[in-house]
XYZ file of C-alpha atoms in Angstrom:
178
model
C -82.881 -12.696 77.054
C -81.948 -13.218 80.707
C -82.442 -16.972 80.245
C -79.956 -17.009 77.354
C -77.374 -15.148 79.437
C -77.802 -17.568 82.344
C -77.598 -20.599 80.026
C -74.469 -19.188 78.376
C -72.803 -19.081 81.786
C -74.191 -22.301 83.264
C -73.645 -24.730 80.356
C -69.833 -24.317 80.195
C -69.589 -24.291 83.990
C -71.629 -27.467 84.441
C -70.294 -29.368 81.411
C -66.631 -28.389 81.850
C -66.195 -27.700 85.581
C -62.365 -27.759 85.600
C -61.706 -26.046 82.292
C -59.372 -23.048 82.516
C -59.372 -22.899 86.301
C -55.645 -22.444 86.845
C -54.582 -22.246 90.487
C -51.214 -21.362 91.911
C -51.639 -23.284 95.152
C -52.540 -26.760 93.932
C -50.708 -29.651 92.336
C -52.869 -29.812 89.223
C -51.597 -29.445 85.691
C -52.635 -26.093 84.247
C -50.172 -25.816 81.353
C -46.761 -24.183 81.028
C -46.089 -22.681 84.469
C -43.689 -20.096 83.074
C -46.292 -18.687 80.698
C -49.163 -18.941 83.210
C -47.584 -17.876 86.485
C -44.315 -16.130 85.638
C -45.512 -14.252 82.576
C -42.546 -15.587 80.600
C -43.275 -18.342 78.106
C -39.868 -17.789 76.473
C -38.048 -19.904 79.067
C -39.509 -23.170 77.756
C -38.311 -24.720 75.507
C -34.680 -23.828 76.210
C -32.467 -22.371 73.486
C -29.704 -24.847 74.370
C -29.429 -28.032 76.383
C -26.949 -28.597 79.218
C -24.291 -30.252 77.032
C -24.400 -27.377 74.528
C -24.226 -24.776 77.283
C -21.230 -26.410 78.962
C -19.508 -26.692 75.572
C -20.059 -22.950 75.044
C -18.300 -22.351 78.392
C -21.112 -20.040 79.384
C -22.510 -19.739 82.920
C -25.655 -21.825 83.180
C -28.736 -21.930 85.345
C -30.096 -25.492 85.275
C -33.410 -26.057 86.977
C -35.671 -29.041 87.341
C -39.407 -28.533 87.577
C -42.787 -30.093 86.866
C -45.842 -28.217 85.663
C -48.139 -29.839 88.230
C -46.358 -28.757 91.414
C -47.509 -25.811 93.492
C -43.920 -25.294 94.678
C -42.710 -25.079 91.073
C -45.600 -22.801 90.125
C -44.701 -20.366 92.896
C -40.979 -20.607 92.130
C -41.383 -20.032 88.383
C -41.493 -16.254 88.783
C -38.075 -16.280 90.547
C -36.552 -18.016 87.519
C -38.267 -15.537 85.234
C -36.970 -12.600 87.269
C -33.420 -13.969 87.055
C -33.638 -14.206 83.296
C -34.114 -10.443 83.004
C -30.609 -9.413 84.161
C -28.734 -12.636 83.329
C -30.570 -14.145 80.341
C -28.158 -12.762 77.745
C -24.983 -13.593 79.646
C -26.012 -17.007 80.969
C -27.899 -19.942 79.516
C -31.130 -20.938 81.229
C -31.777 -24.666 80.894
C -35.154 -25.805 82.232
C -35.607 -29.561 82.535
C -38.953 -31.192 83.088
C -38.130 -33.665 85.888
C -40.533 -36.218 84.435
C -38.387 -36.245 81.267
C -35.168 -37.261 83.037
C -34.494 -40.779 81.754
C -34.471 -43.667 84.184
C -30.994 -45.126 83.903
C -28.152 -46.031 86.240
C -25.372 -43.804 84.952
C -25.268 -40.285 83.574
C -22.347 -38.209 82.332
C -21.673 -34.736 83.763
C -23.091 -33.101 80.636
C -26.504 -34.747 81.192
C -29.084 -33.160 83.520
C -29.819 -36.530 85.172
C -26.293 -36.502 86.618
C -27.328 -33.620 88.911
C -30.997 -34.416 89.591
C -31.707 -35.311 93.232
C -35.289 -36.466 92.680
C -37.136 -33.427 94.110
C -38.437 -30.258 92.523
C -37.819 -27.453 92.208
C -34.049 -27.924 92.062
C -31.719 -25.163 90.918
C -28.054 -25.362 89.925
C -25.689 -22.633 88.765
C -22.576 -23.529 86.776
C -19.744 -21.112 86.135
C -18.161 -20.752 82.693
C -15.767 -23.612 83.466
C -18.626 -26.016 84.170
C -18.130 -26.081 87.941
C -21.283 -26.318 90.049
C -21.379 -23.154 92.140
C -24.868 -23.619 93.564
C -27.125 -26.650 94.007
C -30.302 -26.367 96.040
C -33.577 -28.228 96.172
C -36.729 -26.308 97.030
C -37.746 -22.740 96.441
C -34.789 -20.374 96.659
C -34.949 -16.599 96.856
C -33.939 -14.380 93.976
C -31.235 -12.870 96.141
C -29.518 -16.210 96.885
C -29.108 -17.026 93.211
C -28.291 -13.418 92.341
C -25.415 -13.536 94.849
C -23.994 -16.600 93.073
C -24.341 -14.984 89.649
C -22.641 -11.863 90.998
C -19.668 -14.014 92.009
C -19.638 -15.886 88.688
C -19.720 -12.654 86.675
C -17.419 -10.775 89.082
C -20.029 -8.116 89.827
C -20.222 -5.923 92.893
C -21.956 -7.499 95.878
C -25.540 -6.353 96.283
C -24.727 -4.224 99.322
C -22.221 -2.226 97.232
C -24.473 -1.766 94.216
C -27.632 0.220 93.662
C -30.386 -0.933 95.989
C -33.403 -2.401 94.232
C -36.799 -2.737 95.829
C -39.584 -5.156 94.979
C -42.591 -3.639 93.222
C -45.677 -5.824 92.705
C -46.664 -6.225 89.062
C -49.735 -8.336 89.806
C -50.821 -10.807 92.480
C -48.089 -13.294 91.444
C -45.143 -11.340 90.076
C -42.831 -8.629 91.292
C -40.136 -6.676 89.563
C -36.967 -5.166 90.983
C -36.680 -1.415 90.485
C -34.282 1.261 91.817
C -35.433 3.140 94.904
């Protein structure tokens, strides 16, 4: 009986040593980072692409990522957190950086027009299609929230109800009133 239990554990471990060992701090492909690390598989695939979003004249969060980047894995929960308050009022357009075509010229309604070649990269467009924010690297929730507050003409954070971070698990936090 004990031998069967040990064999049941050892055979999968020895035969499939890397199976299902997702890790936040490595550059290995584990699957959809938004489902695995941000707890939000609804971000990918996007409901609309960049051209459709700009045509709708809706504020847009465009972000470039890859699933095998530790920086993108860690940053995925920030994007997920932003979708909670802004996901109905703004379009979220994730773009897998590896899927950006290799060509010389792009039009302003194509993601490749804005891609700088590094991930994560985040852009915020207002309803008129103007780029209001463009940053490469991990950005804090608050930095992007400030831009969205300007785009939507909301009160600045210091004049609105203070939210504090509450850990949900070892990877994610949520913002709740004090």
